[in-house]
mmCIF file of C-alpha atoms and ligand atoms in Angstrom:
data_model
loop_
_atom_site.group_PDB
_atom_site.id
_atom_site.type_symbol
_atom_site.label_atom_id
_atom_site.label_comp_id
_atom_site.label_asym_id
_atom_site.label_seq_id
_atom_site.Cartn_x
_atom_site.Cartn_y
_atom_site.Cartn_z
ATOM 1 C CA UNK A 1 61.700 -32.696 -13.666
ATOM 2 C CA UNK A 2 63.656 -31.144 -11.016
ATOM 3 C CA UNK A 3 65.616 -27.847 -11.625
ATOM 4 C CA UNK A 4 68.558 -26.683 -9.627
ATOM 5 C CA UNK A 5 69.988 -23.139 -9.206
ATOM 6 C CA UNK A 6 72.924 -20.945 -8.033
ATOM 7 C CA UNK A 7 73.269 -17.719 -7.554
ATOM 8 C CA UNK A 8 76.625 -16.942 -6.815
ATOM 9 C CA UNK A 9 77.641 -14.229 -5.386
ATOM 10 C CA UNK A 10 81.132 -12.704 -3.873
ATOM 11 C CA UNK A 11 79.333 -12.669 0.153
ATOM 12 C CA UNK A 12 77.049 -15.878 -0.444
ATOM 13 C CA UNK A 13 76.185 -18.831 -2.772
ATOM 14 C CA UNK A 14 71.971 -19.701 -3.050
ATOM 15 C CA UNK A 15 71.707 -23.157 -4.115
ATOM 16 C CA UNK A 16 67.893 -24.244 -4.668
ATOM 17 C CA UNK A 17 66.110 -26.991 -6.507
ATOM 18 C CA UNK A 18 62.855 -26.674 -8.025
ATOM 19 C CA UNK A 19 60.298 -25.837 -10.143
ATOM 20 C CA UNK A 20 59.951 -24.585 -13.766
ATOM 21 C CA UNK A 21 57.038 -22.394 -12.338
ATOM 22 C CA UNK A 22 59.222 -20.788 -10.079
ATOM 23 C CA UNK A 23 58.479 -23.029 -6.915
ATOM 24 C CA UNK A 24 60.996 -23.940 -4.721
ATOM 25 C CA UNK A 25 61.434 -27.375 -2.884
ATOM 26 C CA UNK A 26 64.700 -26.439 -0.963
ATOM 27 C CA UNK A 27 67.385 -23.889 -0.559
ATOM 28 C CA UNK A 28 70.488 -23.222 1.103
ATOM 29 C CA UNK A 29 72.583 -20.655 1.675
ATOM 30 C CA UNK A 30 76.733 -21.364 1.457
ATOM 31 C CA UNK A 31 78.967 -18.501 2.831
ATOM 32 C CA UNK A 32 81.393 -17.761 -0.075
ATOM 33 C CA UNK A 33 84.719 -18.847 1.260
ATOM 34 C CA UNK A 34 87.890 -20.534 -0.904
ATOM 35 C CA UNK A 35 86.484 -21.801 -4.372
ATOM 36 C CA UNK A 36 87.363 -25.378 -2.647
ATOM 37 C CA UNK A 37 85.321 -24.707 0.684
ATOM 38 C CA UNK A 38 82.254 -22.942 -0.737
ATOM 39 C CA UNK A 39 82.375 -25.675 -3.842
ATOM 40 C CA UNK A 40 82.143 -28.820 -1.578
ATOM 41 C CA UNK A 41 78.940 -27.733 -0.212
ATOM 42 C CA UNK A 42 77.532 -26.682 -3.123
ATOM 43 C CA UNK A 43 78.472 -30.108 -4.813
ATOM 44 C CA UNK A 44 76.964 -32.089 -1.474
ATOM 45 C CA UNK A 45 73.525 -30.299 -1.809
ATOM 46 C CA UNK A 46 73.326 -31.126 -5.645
ATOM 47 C CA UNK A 47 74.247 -34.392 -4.730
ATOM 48 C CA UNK A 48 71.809 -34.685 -2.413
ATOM 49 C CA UNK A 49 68.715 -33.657 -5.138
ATOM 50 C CA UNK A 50 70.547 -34.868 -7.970
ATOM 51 C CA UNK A 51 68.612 -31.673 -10.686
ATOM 52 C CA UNK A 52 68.154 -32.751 -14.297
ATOM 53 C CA UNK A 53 69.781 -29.544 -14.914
ATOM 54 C CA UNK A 54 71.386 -26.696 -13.287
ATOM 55 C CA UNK A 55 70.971 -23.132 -14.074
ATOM 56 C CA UNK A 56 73.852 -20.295 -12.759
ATOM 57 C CA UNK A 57 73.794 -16.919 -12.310
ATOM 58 C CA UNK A 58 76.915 -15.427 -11.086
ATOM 59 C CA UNK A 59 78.583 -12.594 -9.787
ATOM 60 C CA UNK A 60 81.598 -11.470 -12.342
ATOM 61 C CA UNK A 61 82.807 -10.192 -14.438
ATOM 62 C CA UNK A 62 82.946 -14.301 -15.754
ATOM 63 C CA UNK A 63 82.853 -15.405 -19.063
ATOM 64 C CA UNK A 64 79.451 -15.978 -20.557
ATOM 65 C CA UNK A 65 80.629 -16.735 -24.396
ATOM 66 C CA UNK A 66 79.644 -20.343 -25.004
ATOM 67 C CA UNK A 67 81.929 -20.210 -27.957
ATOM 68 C CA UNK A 68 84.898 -18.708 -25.568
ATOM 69 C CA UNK A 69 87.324 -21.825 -24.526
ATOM 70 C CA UNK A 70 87.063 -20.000 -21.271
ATOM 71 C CA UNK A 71 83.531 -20.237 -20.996
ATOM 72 C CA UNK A 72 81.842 -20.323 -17.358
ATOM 73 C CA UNK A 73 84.936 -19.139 -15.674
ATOM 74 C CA UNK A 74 84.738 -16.167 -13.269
ATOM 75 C CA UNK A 75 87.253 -14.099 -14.327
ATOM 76 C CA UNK A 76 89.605 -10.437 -13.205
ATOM 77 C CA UNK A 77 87.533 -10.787 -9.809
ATOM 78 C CA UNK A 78 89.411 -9.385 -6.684
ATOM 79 C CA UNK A 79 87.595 -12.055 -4.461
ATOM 80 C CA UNK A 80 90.741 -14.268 -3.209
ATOM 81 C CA UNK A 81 90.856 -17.657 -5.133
ATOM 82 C CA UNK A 82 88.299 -17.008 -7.529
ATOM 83 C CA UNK A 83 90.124 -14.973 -10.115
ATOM 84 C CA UNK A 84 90.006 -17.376 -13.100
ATOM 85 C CA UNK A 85 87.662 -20.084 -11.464
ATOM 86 C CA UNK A 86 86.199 -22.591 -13.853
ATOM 87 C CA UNK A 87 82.834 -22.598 -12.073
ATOM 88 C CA UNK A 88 80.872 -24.228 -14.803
ATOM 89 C CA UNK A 89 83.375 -26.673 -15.614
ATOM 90 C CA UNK A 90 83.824 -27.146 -12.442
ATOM 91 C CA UNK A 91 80.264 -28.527 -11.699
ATOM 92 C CA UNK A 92 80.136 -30.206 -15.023
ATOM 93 C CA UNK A 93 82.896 -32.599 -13.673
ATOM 94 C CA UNK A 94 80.367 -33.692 -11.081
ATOM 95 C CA UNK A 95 77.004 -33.325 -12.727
ATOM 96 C CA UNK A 96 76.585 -34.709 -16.040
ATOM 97 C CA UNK A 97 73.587 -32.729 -17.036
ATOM 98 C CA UNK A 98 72.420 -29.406 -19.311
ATOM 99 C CA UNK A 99 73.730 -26.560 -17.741
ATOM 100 C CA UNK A 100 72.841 -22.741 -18.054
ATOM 101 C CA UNK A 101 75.544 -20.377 -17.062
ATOM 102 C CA UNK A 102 74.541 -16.061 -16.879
ATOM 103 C CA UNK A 103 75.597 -13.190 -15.068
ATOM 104 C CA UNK A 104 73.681 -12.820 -11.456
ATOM 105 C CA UNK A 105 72.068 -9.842 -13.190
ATOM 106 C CA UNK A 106 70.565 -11.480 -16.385
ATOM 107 C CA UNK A 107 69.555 -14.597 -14.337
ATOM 108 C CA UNK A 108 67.062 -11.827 -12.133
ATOM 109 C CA UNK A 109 66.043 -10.136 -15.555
ATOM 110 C CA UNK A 110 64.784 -13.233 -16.626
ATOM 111 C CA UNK A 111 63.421 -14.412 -13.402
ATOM 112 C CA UNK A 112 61.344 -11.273 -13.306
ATOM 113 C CA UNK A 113 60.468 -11.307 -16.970
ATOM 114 C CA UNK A 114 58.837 -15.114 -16.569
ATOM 115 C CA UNK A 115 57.534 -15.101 -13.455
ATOM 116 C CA UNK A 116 57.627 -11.181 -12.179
ATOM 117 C CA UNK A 117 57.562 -7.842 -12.635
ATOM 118 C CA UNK A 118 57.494 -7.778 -16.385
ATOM 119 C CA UNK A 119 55.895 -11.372 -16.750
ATOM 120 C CA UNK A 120 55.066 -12.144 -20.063
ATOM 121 C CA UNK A 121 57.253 -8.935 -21.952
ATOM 122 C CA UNK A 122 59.944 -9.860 -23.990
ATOM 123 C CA UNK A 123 62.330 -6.956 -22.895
ATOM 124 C CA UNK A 124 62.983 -6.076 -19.373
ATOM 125 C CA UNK A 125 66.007 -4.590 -17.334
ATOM 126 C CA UNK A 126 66.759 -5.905 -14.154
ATOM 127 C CA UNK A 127 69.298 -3.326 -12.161
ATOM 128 C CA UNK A 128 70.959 -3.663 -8.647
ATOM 129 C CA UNK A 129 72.018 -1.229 -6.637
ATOM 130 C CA UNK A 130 73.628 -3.115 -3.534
ATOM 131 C CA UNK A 131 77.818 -3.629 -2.669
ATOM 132 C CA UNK A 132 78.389 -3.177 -6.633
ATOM 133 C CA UNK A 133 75.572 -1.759 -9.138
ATOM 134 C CA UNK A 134 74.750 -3.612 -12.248
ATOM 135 C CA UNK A 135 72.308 -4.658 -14.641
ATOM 136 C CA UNK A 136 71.250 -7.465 -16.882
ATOM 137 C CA UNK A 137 68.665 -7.015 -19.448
ATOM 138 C CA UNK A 138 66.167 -9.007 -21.632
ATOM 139 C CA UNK A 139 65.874 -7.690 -25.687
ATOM 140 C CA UNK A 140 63.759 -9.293 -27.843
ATOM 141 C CA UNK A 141 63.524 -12.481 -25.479
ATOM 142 C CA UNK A 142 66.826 -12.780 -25.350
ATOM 143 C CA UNK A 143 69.868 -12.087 -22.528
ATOM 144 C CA UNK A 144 71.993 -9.250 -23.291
ATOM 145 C CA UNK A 145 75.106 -10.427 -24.103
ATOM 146 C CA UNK A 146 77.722 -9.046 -26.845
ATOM 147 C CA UNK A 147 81.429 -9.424 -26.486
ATOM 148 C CA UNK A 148 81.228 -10.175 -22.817
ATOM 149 C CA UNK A 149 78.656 -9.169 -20.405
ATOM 150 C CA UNK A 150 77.349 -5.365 -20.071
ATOM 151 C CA UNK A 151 78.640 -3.791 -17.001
ATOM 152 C CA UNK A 152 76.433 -1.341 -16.637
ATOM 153 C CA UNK A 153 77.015 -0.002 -13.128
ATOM 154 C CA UNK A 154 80.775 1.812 -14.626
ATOM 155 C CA UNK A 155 78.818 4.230 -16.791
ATOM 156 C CA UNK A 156 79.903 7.562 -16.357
ATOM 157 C CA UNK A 157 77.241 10.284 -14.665
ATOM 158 C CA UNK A 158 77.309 14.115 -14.134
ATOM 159 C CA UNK A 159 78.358 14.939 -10.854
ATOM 160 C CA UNK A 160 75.937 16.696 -8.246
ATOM 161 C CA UNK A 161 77.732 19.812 -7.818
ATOM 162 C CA UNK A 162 77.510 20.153 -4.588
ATOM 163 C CA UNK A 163 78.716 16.739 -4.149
ATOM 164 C CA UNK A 164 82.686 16.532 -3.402
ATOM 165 C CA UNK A 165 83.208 12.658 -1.975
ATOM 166 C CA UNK A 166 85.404 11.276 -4.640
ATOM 167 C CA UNK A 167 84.158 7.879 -5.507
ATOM 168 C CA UNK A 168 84.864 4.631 -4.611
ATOM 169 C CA UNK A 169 85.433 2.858 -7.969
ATOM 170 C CA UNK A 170 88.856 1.232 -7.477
ATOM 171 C CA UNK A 171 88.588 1.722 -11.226
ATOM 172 C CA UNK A 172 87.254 4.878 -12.270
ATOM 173 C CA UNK A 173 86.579 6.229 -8.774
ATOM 174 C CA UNK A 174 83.280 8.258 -9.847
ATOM 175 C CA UNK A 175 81.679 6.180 -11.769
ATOM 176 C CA UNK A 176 78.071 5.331 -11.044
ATOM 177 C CA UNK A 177 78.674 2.452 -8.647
ATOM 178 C CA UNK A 178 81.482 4.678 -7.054
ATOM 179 C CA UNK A 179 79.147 6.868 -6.611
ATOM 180 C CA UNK A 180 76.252 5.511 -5.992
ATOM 181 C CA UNK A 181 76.665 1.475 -4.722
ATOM 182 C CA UNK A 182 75.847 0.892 -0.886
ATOM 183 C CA UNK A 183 79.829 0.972 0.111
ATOM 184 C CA UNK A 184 79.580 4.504 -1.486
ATOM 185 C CA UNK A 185 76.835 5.653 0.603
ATOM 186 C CA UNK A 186 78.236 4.695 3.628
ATOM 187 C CA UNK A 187 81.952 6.151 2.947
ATOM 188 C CA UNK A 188 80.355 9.574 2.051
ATOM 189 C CA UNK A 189 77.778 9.648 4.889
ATOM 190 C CA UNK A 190 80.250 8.016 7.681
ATOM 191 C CA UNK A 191 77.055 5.340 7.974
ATOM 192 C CA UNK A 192 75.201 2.320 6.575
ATOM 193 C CA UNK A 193 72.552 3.173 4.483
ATOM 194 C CA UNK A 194 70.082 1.520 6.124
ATOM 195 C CA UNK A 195 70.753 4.036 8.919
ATOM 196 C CA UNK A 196 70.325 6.780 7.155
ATOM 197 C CA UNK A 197 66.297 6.829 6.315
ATOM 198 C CA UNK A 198 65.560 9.898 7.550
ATOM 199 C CA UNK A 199 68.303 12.015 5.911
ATOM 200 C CA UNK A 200 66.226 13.461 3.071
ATOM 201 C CA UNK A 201 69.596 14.575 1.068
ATOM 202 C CA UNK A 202 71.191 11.587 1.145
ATOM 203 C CA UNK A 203 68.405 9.685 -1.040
ATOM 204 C CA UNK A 204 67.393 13.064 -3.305
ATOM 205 C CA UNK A 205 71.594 12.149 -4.371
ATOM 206 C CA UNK A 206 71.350 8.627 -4.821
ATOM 207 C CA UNK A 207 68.203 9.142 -6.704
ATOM 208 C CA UNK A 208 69.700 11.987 -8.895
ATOM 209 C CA UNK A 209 72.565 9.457 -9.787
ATOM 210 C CA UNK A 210 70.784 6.428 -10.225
ATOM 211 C CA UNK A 211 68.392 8.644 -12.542
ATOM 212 C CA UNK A 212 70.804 9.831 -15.050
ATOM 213 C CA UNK A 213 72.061 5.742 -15.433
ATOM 214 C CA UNK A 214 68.485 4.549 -15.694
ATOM 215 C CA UNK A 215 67.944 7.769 -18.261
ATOM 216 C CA UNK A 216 70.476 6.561 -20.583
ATOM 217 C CA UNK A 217 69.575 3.105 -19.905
ATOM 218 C CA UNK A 218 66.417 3.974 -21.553
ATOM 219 C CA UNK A 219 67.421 5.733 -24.028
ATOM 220 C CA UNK A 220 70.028 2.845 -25.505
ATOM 221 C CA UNK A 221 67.783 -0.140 -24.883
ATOM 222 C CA UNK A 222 64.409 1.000 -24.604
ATOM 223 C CA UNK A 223 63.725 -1.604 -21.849
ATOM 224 C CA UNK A 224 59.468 -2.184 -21.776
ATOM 225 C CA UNK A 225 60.195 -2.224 -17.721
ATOM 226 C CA UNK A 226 62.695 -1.475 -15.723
ATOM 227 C CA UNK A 227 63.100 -3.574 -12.152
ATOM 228 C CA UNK A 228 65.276 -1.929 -9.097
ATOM 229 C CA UNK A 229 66.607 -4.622 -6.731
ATOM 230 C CA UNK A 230 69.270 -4.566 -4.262
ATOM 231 C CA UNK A 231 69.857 -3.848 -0.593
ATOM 232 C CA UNK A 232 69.930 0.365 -1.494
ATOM 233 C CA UNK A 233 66.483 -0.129 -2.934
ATOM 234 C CA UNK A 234 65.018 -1.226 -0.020
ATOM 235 C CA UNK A 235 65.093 2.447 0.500
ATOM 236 C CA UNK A 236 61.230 2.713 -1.052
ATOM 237 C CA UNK A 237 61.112 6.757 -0.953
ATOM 238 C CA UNK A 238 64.266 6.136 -3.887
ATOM 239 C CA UNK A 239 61.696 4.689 -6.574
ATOM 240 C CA UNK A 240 59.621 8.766 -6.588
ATOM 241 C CA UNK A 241 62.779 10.154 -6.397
ATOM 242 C CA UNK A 242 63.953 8.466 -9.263
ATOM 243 C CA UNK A 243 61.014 8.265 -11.402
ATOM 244 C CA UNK A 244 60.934 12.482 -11.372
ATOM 245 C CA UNK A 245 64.870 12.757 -11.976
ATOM 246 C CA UNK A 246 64.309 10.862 -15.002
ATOM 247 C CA UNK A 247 61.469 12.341 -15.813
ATOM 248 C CA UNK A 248 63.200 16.024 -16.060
ATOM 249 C CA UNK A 249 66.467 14.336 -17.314
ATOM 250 C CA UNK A 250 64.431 12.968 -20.270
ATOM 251 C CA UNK A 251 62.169 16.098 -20.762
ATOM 252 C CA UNK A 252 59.608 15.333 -22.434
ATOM 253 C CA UNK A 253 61.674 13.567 -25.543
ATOM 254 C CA UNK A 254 60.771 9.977 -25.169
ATOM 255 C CA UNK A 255 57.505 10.974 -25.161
ATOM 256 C CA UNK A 256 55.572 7.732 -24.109
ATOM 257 C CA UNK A 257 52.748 7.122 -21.523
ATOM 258 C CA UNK A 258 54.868 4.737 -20.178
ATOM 259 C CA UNK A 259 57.315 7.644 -18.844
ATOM 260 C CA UNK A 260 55.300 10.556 -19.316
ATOM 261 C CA UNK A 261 52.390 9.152 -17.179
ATOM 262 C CA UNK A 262 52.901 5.928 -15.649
ATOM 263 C CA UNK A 263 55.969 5.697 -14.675
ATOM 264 C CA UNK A 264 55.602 4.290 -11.030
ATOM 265 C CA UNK A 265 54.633 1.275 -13.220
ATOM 266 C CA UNK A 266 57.608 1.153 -15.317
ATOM 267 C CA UNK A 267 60.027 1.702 -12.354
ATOM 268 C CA UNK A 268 59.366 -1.048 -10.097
ATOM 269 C CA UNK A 269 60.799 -3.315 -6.860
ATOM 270 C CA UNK A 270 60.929 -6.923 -8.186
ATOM 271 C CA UNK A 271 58.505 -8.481 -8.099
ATOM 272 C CA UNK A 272 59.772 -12.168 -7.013
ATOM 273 C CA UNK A 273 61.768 -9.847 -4.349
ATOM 274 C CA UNK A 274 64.761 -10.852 -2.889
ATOM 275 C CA UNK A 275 64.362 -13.973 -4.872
ATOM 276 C CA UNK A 276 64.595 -12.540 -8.309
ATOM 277 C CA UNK A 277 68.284 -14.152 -8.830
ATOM 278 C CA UNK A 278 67.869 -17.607 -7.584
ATOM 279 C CA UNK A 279 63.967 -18.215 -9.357
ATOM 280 C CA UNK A 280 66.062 -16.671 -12.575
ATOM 281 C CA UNK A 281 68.686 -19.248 -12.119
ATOM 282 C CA UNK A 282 66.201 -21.774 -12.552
ATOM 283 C CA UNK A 283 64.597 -20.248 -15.641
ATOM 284 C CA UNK A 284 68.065 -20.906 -16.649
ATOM 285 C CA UNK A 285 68.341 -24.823 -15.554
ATOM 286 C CA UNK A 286 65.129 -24.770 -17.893
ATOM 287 C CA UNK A 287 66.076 -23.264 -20.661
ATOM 288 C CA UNK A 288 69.477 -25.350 -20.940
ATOM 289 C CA UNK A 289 67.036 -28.444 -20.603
ATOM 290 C CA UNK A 290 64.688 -27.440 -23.087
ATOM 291 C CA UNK A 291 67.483 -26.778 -25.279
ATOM 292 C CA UNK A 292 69.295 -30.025 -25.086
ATOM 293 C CA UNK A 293 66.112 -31.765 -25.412
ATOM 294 C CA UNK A 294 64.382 -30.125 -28.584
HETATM 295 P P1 LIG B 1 75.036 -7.708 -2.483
HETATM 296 O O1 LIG B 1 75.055 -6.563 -3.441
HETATM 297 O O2 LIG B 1 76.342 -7.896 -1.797
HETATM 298 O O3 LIG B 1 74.485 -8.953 -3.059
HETATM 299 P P2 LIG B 1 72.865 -6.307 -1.141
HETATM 300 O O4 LIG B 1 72.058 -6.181 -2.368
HETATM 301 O O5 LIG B 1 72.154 -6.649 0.131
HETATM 302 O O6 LIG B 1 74.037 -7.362 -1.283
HETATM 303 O O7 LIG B 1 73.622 -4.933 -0.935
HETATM 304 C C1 LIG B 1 74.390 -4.645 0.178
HETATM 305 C C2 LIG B 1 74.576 -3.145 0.246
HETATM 306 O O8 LIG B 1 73.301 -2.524 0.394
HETATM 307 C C3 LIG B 1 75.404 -2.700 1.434
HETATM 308 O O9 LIG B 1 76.271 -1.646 1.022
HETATM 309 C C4 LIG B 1 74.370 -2.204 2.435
HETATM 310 O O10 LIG B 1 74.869 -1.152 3.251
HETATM 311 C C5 LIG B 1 73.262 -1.695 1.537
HETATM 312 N N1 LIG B 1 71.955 -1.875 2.177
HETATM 313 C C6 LIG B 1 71.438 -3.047 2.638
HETATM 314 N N2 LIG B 1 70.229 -2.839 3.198
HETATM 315 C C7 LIG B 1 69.970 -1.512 3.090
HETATM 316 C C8 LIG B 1 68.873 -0.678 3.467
HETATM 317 N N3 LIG B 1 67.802 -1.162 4.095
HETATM 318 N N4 LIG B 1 68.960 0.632 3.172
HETATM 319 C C9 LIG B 1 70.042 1.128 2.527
HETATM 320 N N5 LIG B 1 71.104 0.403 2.168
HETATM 321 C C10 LIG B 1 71.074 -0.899 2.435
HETATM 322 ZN ZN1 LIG B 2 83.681 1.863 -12.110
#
């Protein structure tokens, strides 16, 4: 059985085949242009493999109700053309085969939950902190899903108070991800992150934000691991930083070894890596053939 996979996302689309364990036979990487540009391509490497079922995870906010007559459409995005793209549809048109359709987010929580970080538990969270921050999570074996998808990067936090940037959250402004997402980081610091290493403040903030989300991530979901991905957390001195935020955030009340002791095991860098998303995508293709087969 062949898999395939997308992971679609507002900069580029990863198209793979492969593997239920995980391996991958061939990738590609599609620039996300026009729905119409970026699609062909997509469509000609498909073609080319021809999967026995496809598995998306994709950037949003999209619908991911299979009862919703909207279902697999990418919905209020600012990205031009896609606002109200019938992605899933779109590829059903073309592909006649089971299809699994998730936010980029709980595609990587359940890559790292089969194959990674938290292989083998039945409740992970998968956050990333990169252009936008967000987070998909695994409970009881099962995606996160409720109305729509969580968007867990908008969560309020409690400002630093010596920090006065005002947020970038064409939304809410300071919200986490206005505060705390790479485009943040840069507007506040006049640089990239990745140029800013060295500069000891910047990261004791981002970890001090990042903290108080992943604290109250905790405390509503009780995740059994919790996975940091994302361009931001290639930043590696973030993961102490944030593991003794929430430490003194949490104070002692969720009293587990888990947090109290061990926490640079329970706040982790994924552990498929940068591949998280697309290997999740396939878990996807898999579990939409599985289903349509039982
Ligand atoms: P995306 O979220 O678009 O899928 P990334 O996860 O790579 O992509 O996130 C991109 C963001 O992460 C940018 O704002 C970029 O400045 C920031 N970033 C990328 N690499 C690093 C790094 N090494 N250190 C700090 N920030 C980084
Ligand atoms: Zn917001």
């Amino acid at each position: 059985m062949l898999l395939g996979a997308i992971e679609a996302g507002g900069t580029k689309f990863v198209c793979a085949v492969g593997h239920e364990n995980g391996t991958i036979v061939e990738r590609t990487v599609i620039p996300t242009d026009l729905p119409e540009v970026t699609m062909r391509e997509v469509i000609g490497f498909f073609q080319k493999h021809q999967p026995d079922a496809i598995g998306i995870g994709t950037f949003g906010p999209a619908d991911v109700n299979p009862k919703s007559p909207t279902f697999g459409m990418i919905t209020s995005t600012p990205k031009q053309g896609w606002r109200d793209y019938p992605l899933l549809s779109e590829l059903e048109k073309v592909f006649p085969v089971p299809m699994g359709f998730d936010t980029d987010v709980n595609a990587a929580a359940l890559g790292e939950a089969k194959l990674g970080a938290a292989k083998g538990l039945d409740s992970c969270l998968y956050i990333t902190v990169g252009t936008g921050i967000g987070a998909g999570a695994l409970v009881g074996g099962k995606l996160l899903q409720g109305l729509s998808h969580p968007e867990m990067g908008h969560i309020m936090v409690r400002r630093h108070p010596n920090d006065s940037y005002e947020g970038k959250c064409p939304y809410h402004k300071d919200c986490l991800e206005g505060l705390a997402a790479g485009p943040a980081i840069e507007e506040r610091w006049g640089m990239k992150g990745d140029k800013l290493q060295e500069a000891e403040e910047v990261w004791e903030l981002e970890g001090y934000y990042l903290a108080q989300a992943i604290a109250h991530y905790i405390l509503v979901l009780s995740p059994k691991k919790i996975i940091l991905g994302g361009g931001v957390m290639k930043q590696e001195q973030l993961y102490p930083i944030i593991a003794r935020n929430v430490q003194e955030i949490l104070n002692g009340y969720v009293s587990l070894p888990e947090i109290m002791d061990r926490i640079d095991e329970y706040l982790v860098s994924p552990g498929l890596g940068d591949n998280a998303g697309i290997t999740g995508s396939l878990m996807l293709a898999y579990e939409a053939y599985t289903e349509q087969n039982r």
